[in-house]
Amino acid sequence: MSPTKILNYINGELIAPASNSYLNNYNPATGKVYSLIPDSDERDVQVAVDAATAAFPAWSNMPVAKRSDILLKISALIEKNLDKLALAESIDNGKPVSLAKAVDIPRAAANFHFYATGAIHLATEAHAMENTAINYTLRQPIGIAGCISPWNLPLYLFTWKIAPALASGNCVIAKPTEVTPMTSYLLSELCIEAGLPKGVLNIVHGLGTKAGAAIVSHPKIPAISFTGGTKTGEWIAKTAAPMFKKLSLELGGKNPNLVFADCNFDETVKTSVTAAFSNQGEICLCGSRIFIEKHLYEKFKEAFLKRVSTLKVGNPLNEDSRMGAIVSKPHMEKVLSYIELAKQEGGKILCGGNRMKPSGENAEGYFIEPTVIEGLSYNCRTNMEEIFGPVVTLTPFETEEEVLQYANATQYGLAATIFTENLNRAHRIAAQLHSGIIWINCWLLRDLRTPFGGIKNSGVGREGGFEALKFFTEEKNVCIKF
Ligand code: NAD
C-alpha cells in the first residue's frame, strides 16, 4: 500500500507544497514509513499569509456568535470522529490508543468548545475619571497569528492554540510538528466540512527550520504562539524580538514530585506512577524527579516499583497497553543516552533501563522499558536536564528546606506536585516552589480556565482561559472627555 500523502491546507483547499517534495513520516511502533509530509518552505507560508490577509476583514468583523457557531461545529466533528482521530494519533505518535481516546481527542474537541463559548464572554474594562472622562478598552484581534506545536500531544496542543486565536477573530497560519502531522491534516478536512471560511485557518506542514522559521520570520505575522523545546524557543525569541512580535512560549520542563511522609500513601504511589509514565513520560508536565521524605523512602520505593512492574508496554493499538512506543528513533536514542549518563553519574537502575523489542510487527518499534533510578545527586545532569521519556529518579530528603532546594535547582519551572495531608505545609511549599503550575495531591487535573505556563526557562506568558484570548488580541484604550 502506498503511503498516505498529507497535504497543506491553504485558502480552504488541500494542496501540495510548492517544492512538490515530501518527508517520510514513521510509525514509531513499527519503525516503518507510513505517510508522507509536505516539505513546505517560505513560498507556502507566503501563499498562506496572502490567503489569511484576504480572509481577515470578513472573519474579524463576523459577529462573535457566528464565529462561535462555526468553531462549535468543528468541535462536534472532532467528537464524531473520535475513533478515527484516536487511531491516527496512536499510529503517528506511538501513544496507546486508549490514551488518545480518553485524553487527546476529547481534549481537542473541548479546546474548540471552550474557546468558541469563551470568546462570547470576553468582557472589556471601563475606567471612570470622576466628573472628567471615561475610558473604555477595546480588544481587537491582532491579524494573523502563527501557531507552532510539538509532537507529544499533537492534536491536543495544536487546537489549544488555534481555537483561541480563531475565536478572538484572528486568521491563523499553523504548523504542526513534522514528527506527528497526521491529526492536524485530518483536522483540516473537518474544518472544510464545518464550513470554516477559506483562508481563516491555514495549516502548513514541514520542517521547523524551514516552514516554522518562515512563519516566525514573516513580517506580516505579528504574534507567535509556540510550544516546544527551550532551545527552539530561544531561537524564536531572538528572531521575533527585532520585529517586536507578541510571543507566547511554552517550553520544556523537569518537574519535581515532592512526597512527604504524611501523604495518603496508596493514592500518592498510584498518582506518582501515572505522573511519571503517562504517554511514555513524554508530557512536559510529567513528574520525573521524585523526592521522598527519608523515613518513607524504602516503603515508597518498594510500592512504586511494584506498581511500575504492572505497566503493560507494547503495541499501542492494543487496548490494554499502558505504554506505547517512543515517538521517533532519534528521540529513543536520546532517552537511552540519558540512561547511560545516569549510570556514569553513579545511578543505580532499579528497573528498566533498556530498549524493548516486542515480537512480531513491533520488533523494530521504538520501545523503552519504564526506568527508575536512585542514588543520584539532585544536581547531576540526569536530574537537571529534560529527558522527556519513561525515566524517573528517586531521591530522599529530610527537611522542607532541603527538598525546596532540590526541587528549585533546575533551569526549568513548569509544574510541580506535592503529596501531603498537612494543609499548612501544602500551602507553604506551593508558595515557595519555582513553578507556574502546582498540583497538590493530584496530577494533570486541568481546569481550562486557569493560567497555564511556566517560569524560568519553561516559558514566557500563559495560555488557558481568558489569558489566551487576551494574548491573541490587542488592547486599545479610548478616553472620552465629558
Ligand atoms: P521542538 O522545539 O523541536 O519543536 C516544536 C515545534 O517547533 C515543531 O513544530 C517544530 O517543527 C518547530 N520548530 C523547530 N525549529 C523551529 C524553528 N527554528 N522555527 C520555528 N519552528 C521550529 O520540540 P519537540 O521536540 O517537538 O517537543 C518537545 C518539547 O516540547 C519538550 O521540550 C517539551 O517539554 C516541550 N513541551 C512543552 C509544553 C508546555 O506546555 N510547556 C507542552 C508540550 C511540550
PDB file of C-alpha atoms and ligand atoms in Angstrom, residues 147-153 157 160-161 175-180 206-217 224 226-233 235-236 239 249-254 282-285 327 331 334 386 388 412 414 437 452-454 458-459 463, ligand 1:
ATOM      1  CA  CYS A 147       0.850  28.789  15.902  1.00  0.00           C
ATOM      2  CA  ILE A 148       3.606  26.172  16.157  1.00  0.00           C
ATOM      3  CA  SER A 149       3.166  22.979  18.159  1.00  0.00           C
ATOM      4  CA  PRO A 150       5.111  19.868  19.285  1.00  0.00           C
ATOM      5  CA  TRP A 151       4.659  16.107  18.900  1.00  0.00           C
ATOM      6  CA  ASN A 152       3.836  14.833  22.372  1.00  0.00           C
ATOM      7  CA  LEU A 153       0.143  15.771  22.449  1.00  0.00           C
ATOM      8  CA  LEU A 157      -1.792  21.172  21.789  1.00  0.00           C
ATOM      9  CA  TRP A 160      -5.139  24.619  22.257  1.00  0.00           C
ATOM     10  CA  LYS A 161      -3.533  27.442  20.240  1.00  0.00           C
ATOM     11  CA  LYS A 175       2.480  24.471  11.682  1.00  0.00           C
ATOM     12  CA  PRO A 176       2.142  21.144  13.422  1.00  0.00           C
ATOM     13  CA  THR A 177       5.324  19.256  14.127  1.00  0.00           C
ATOM     14  CA  GLU A 178       6.760  17.231  11.261  1.00  0.00           C
ATOM     15  CA  VAL A 179       7.086  14.299  13.678  1.00  0.00           C
ATOM     16  CA  THR A 180       3.303  13.809  14.161  1.00  0.00           C
ATOM     17  CA  GLY A 206       7.082  20.727   7.141  1.00  0.00           C
ATOM     18  CA  LEU A 207      10.326  21.161   9.000  1.00  0.00           C
ATOM     19  CA  GLY A 208      10.689  23.579  11.873  1.00  0.00           C
ATOM     20  CA  THR A 209      13.860  25.057  10.490  1.00  0.00           C
ATOM     21  CA  LYS A 210      12.200  25.692   7.121  1.00  0.00           C
ATOM     22  CA  ALA A 211       8.400  26.136   7.303  1.00  0.00           C
ATOM     23  CA  GLY A 212       8.448  27.008  11.016  1.00  0.00           C
ATOM     24  CA  ALA A 213      11.256  29.519  10.649  1.00  0.00           C
ATOM     25  CA  ALA A 214       9.428  31.131   7.698  1.00  0.00           C
ATOM     26  CA  ILE A 215       6.388  31.710   9.940  1.00  0.00           C
ATOM     27  CA  VAL A 216       8.459  33.152  12.783  1.00  0.00           C
ATOM     28  CA  SER A 217      10.389  35.448  10.393  1.00  0.00           C
ATOM     29  CA  ILE A 224       3.660  33.750  17.544  1.00  0.00           C
ATOM     30  CA  PHE A 226       4.870  28.369  20.289  1.00  0.00           C
ATOM     31  CA  THR A 227       5.026  25.163  22.302  1.00  0.00           C
ATOM     32  CA  GLY A 228       8.168  23.063  22.105  1.00  0.00           C
ATOM     33  CA  GLY A 229      11.725  22.793  23.309  1.00  0.00           C
ATOM     34  CA  THR A 230      13.548  25.523  25.224  1.00  0.00           C
ATOM     35  CA  LYS A 231      16.355  25.748  22.617  1.00  0.00           C
ATOM     36  CA  THR A 232      13.831  26.316  19.807  1.00  0.00           C
ATOM     37  CA  GLY A 233      12.048  28.862  21.992  1.00  0.00           C
ATOM     38  CA  TRP A 235      15.786  30.935  18.639  1.00  0.00           C
ATOM     39  CA  ILE A 236      12.209  32.097  18.158  1.00  0.00           C
ATOM     40  CA  THR A 239      14.273  36.129  15.728  1.00  0.00           C
ATOM     41  CA  LEU A 249       6.411  30.450  24.636  1.00  0.00           C
ATOM     42  CA  GLU A 250       5.526  27.171  26.342  1.00  0.00           C
ATOM     43  CA  LEU A 251       8.819  25.320  26.741  1.00  0.00           C
ATOM     44  CA  GLY A 252      10.480  22.386  28.462  1.00  0.00           C
ATOM     45  CA  GLY A 253      10.127  21.072  31.996  1.00  0.00           C
ATOM     46  CA  LYS A 254      11.867  18.882  34.566  1.00  0.00           C
ATOM     47  CA  GLU A 282       6.526  12.399  27.039  1.00  0.00           C
ATOM     48  CA  ILE A 283       4.412  15.076  28.681  1.00  0.00           C
ATOM     49  CA  CYS A 284       6.029  18.375  29.568  1.00  0.00           C
ATOM     50  CA  LEU A 285       4.243  18.094  32.956  1.00  0.00           C
ATOM     51  CA  VAL A 327       7.844   8.981  19.235  1.00  0.00           C
ATOM     52  CA  HIS A 331      14.228  10.613  20.486  1.00  0.00           C
ATOM     53  CA  LYS A 334      18.332  10.479  23.207  1.00  0.00           C
ATOM     54  CA  GLU A 386      14.919  17.320  30.354  1.00  0.00           C
ATOM     55  CA  PHE A 388      11.212  13.595  28.134  1.00  0.00           C
ATOM     56  CA  TYR A 412      13.016  24.901  34.404  1.00  0.00           C
ATOM     57  CA  LEU A 414       6.857  24.400  34.624  1.00  0.00           C
ATOM     58  CA  ILE A 437       1.667  25.143  37.942  1.00  0.00           C
ATOM     59  CA  PHE A 452      -1.177  27.559  32.182  1.00  0.00           C
ATOM     60  CA  GLY A 453       2.549  28.039  31.684  1.00  0.00           C
ATOM     61  CA  GLY A 454       5.981  28.060  33.204  1.00  0.00           C
ATOM     62  CA  SER A 458       9.963  26.880  30.854  1.00  0.00           C
ATOM     63  CA  GLY A 459       8.428  29.781  29.035  1.00  0.00           C
ATOM     64  CA  GLU A 463      -2.190  30.032  27.959  1.00  0.00           C
TER      65      GLU A 463
HETATM   66  P1  NAD B   1      10.779  21.309  19.115  1.00  0.00           P
HETATM   67  O1  NAD B   1      11.143  22.605  19.716  1.00  0.00           O
HETATM   68  O2  NAD B   1      11.812  20.505  18.437  1.00  0.00           O
HETATM   69  O3  NAD B   1       9.632  21.504  18.021  1.00  0.00           O
HETATM   70  C1  NAD B   1       8.402  22.131  18.329  1.00  0.00           C
HETATM   71  C2  NAD B   1       7.833  22.734  17.063  1.00  0.00           C
HETATM   72  O4  NAD B   1       8.684  23.784  16.651  1.00  0.00           O
HETATM   73  C3  NAD B   1       7.734  21.774  15.895  1.00  0.00           C
HETATM   74  O5  NAD B   1       6.576  22.058  15.145  1.00  0.00           O
HETATM   75  C4  NAD B   1       8.971  22.109  15.096  1.00  0.00           C
HETATM   76  O6  NAD B   1       8.849  21.796  13.725  1.00  0.00           O
HETATM   77  C5  NAD B   1       9.046  23.600  15.301  1.00  0.00           C
HETATM   78  N1  NAD B   1      10.373  24.211  15.113  1.00  0.00           N
HETATM   79  C6  NAD B   1      11.582  23.642  15.288  1.00  0.00           C
HETATM   80  N2  NAD B   1      12.553  24.530  14.993  1.00  0.00           N
HETATM   81  C7  NAD B   1      11.939  25.675  14.629  1.00  0.00           C
HETATM   82  C8  NAD B   1      12.387  26.950  14.221  1.00  0.00           C
HETATM   83  N3  NAD B   1      13.683  27.237  14.117  1.00  0.00           N
HETATM   84  N4  NAD B   1      11.471  27.893  13.939  1.00  0.00           N
HETATM   85  C9  NAD B   1      10.167  27.631  14.054  1.00  0.00           C
HETATM   86  N5  NAD B   1       9.664  26.445  14.423  1.00  0.00           N
HETATM   87  C10 NAD B   1      10.548  25.473  14.715  1.00  0.00           C
HETATM   88  O7  NAD B   1      10.071  20.487  20.260  1.00  0.00           O
HETATM   89  P2  NAD B   1       9.516  18.997  20.191  1.00  0.00           P
HETATM   90  O8  NAD B   1      10.680  18.071  20.253  1.00  0.00           O
HETATM   91  O9  NAD B   1       8.522  18.870  19.088  1.00  0.00           O
HETATM   92  O10 NAD B   1       8.677  18.907  21.541  1.00  0.00           O
HETATM   93  C11 NAD B   1       9.213  18.524  22.763  1.00  0.00           C
HETATM   94  C12 NAD B   1       9.432  19.728  23.650  1.00  0.00           C
HETATM   95  O11 NAD B   1       8.221  20.443  23.809  1.00  0.00           O
HETATM   96  C13 NAD B   1       9.874  19.350  25.039  1.00  0.00           C
HETATM   97  O12 NAD B   1      10.904  20.190  25.441  1.00  0.00           O
HETATM   98  C14 NAD B   1       8.633  19.599  25.883  1.00  0.00           C
HETATM   99  O13 NAD B   1       8.874  19.892  27.233  1.00  0.00           O
HETATM  100  C15 NAD B   1       8.039  20.764  25.188  1.00  0.00           C
HETATM  101  N6  NAD B   1       6.622  20.912  25.502  1.00  0.00           N
HETATM  102  C16 NAD B   1       6.228  21.938  26.311  1.00  0.00           C
HETATM  103  C17 NAD B   1       4.894  22.077  26.655  1.00  0.00           C
HETATM  104  C18 NAD B   1       4.426  23.201  27.537  1.00  0.00           C
HETATM  105  O14 NAD B   1       3.232  23.412  27.617  1.00  0.00           O
HETATM  106  N7  NAD B   1       5.305  23.929  28.189  1.00  0.00           N
HETATM  107  C19 NAD B   1       3.958  21.159  26.170  1.00  0.00           C
HETATM  108  C20 NAD B   1       4.406  20.120  25.361  1.00  0.00           C
HETATM  109  C21 NAD B   1       5.732  20.002  25.023  1.00  0.00           C
END
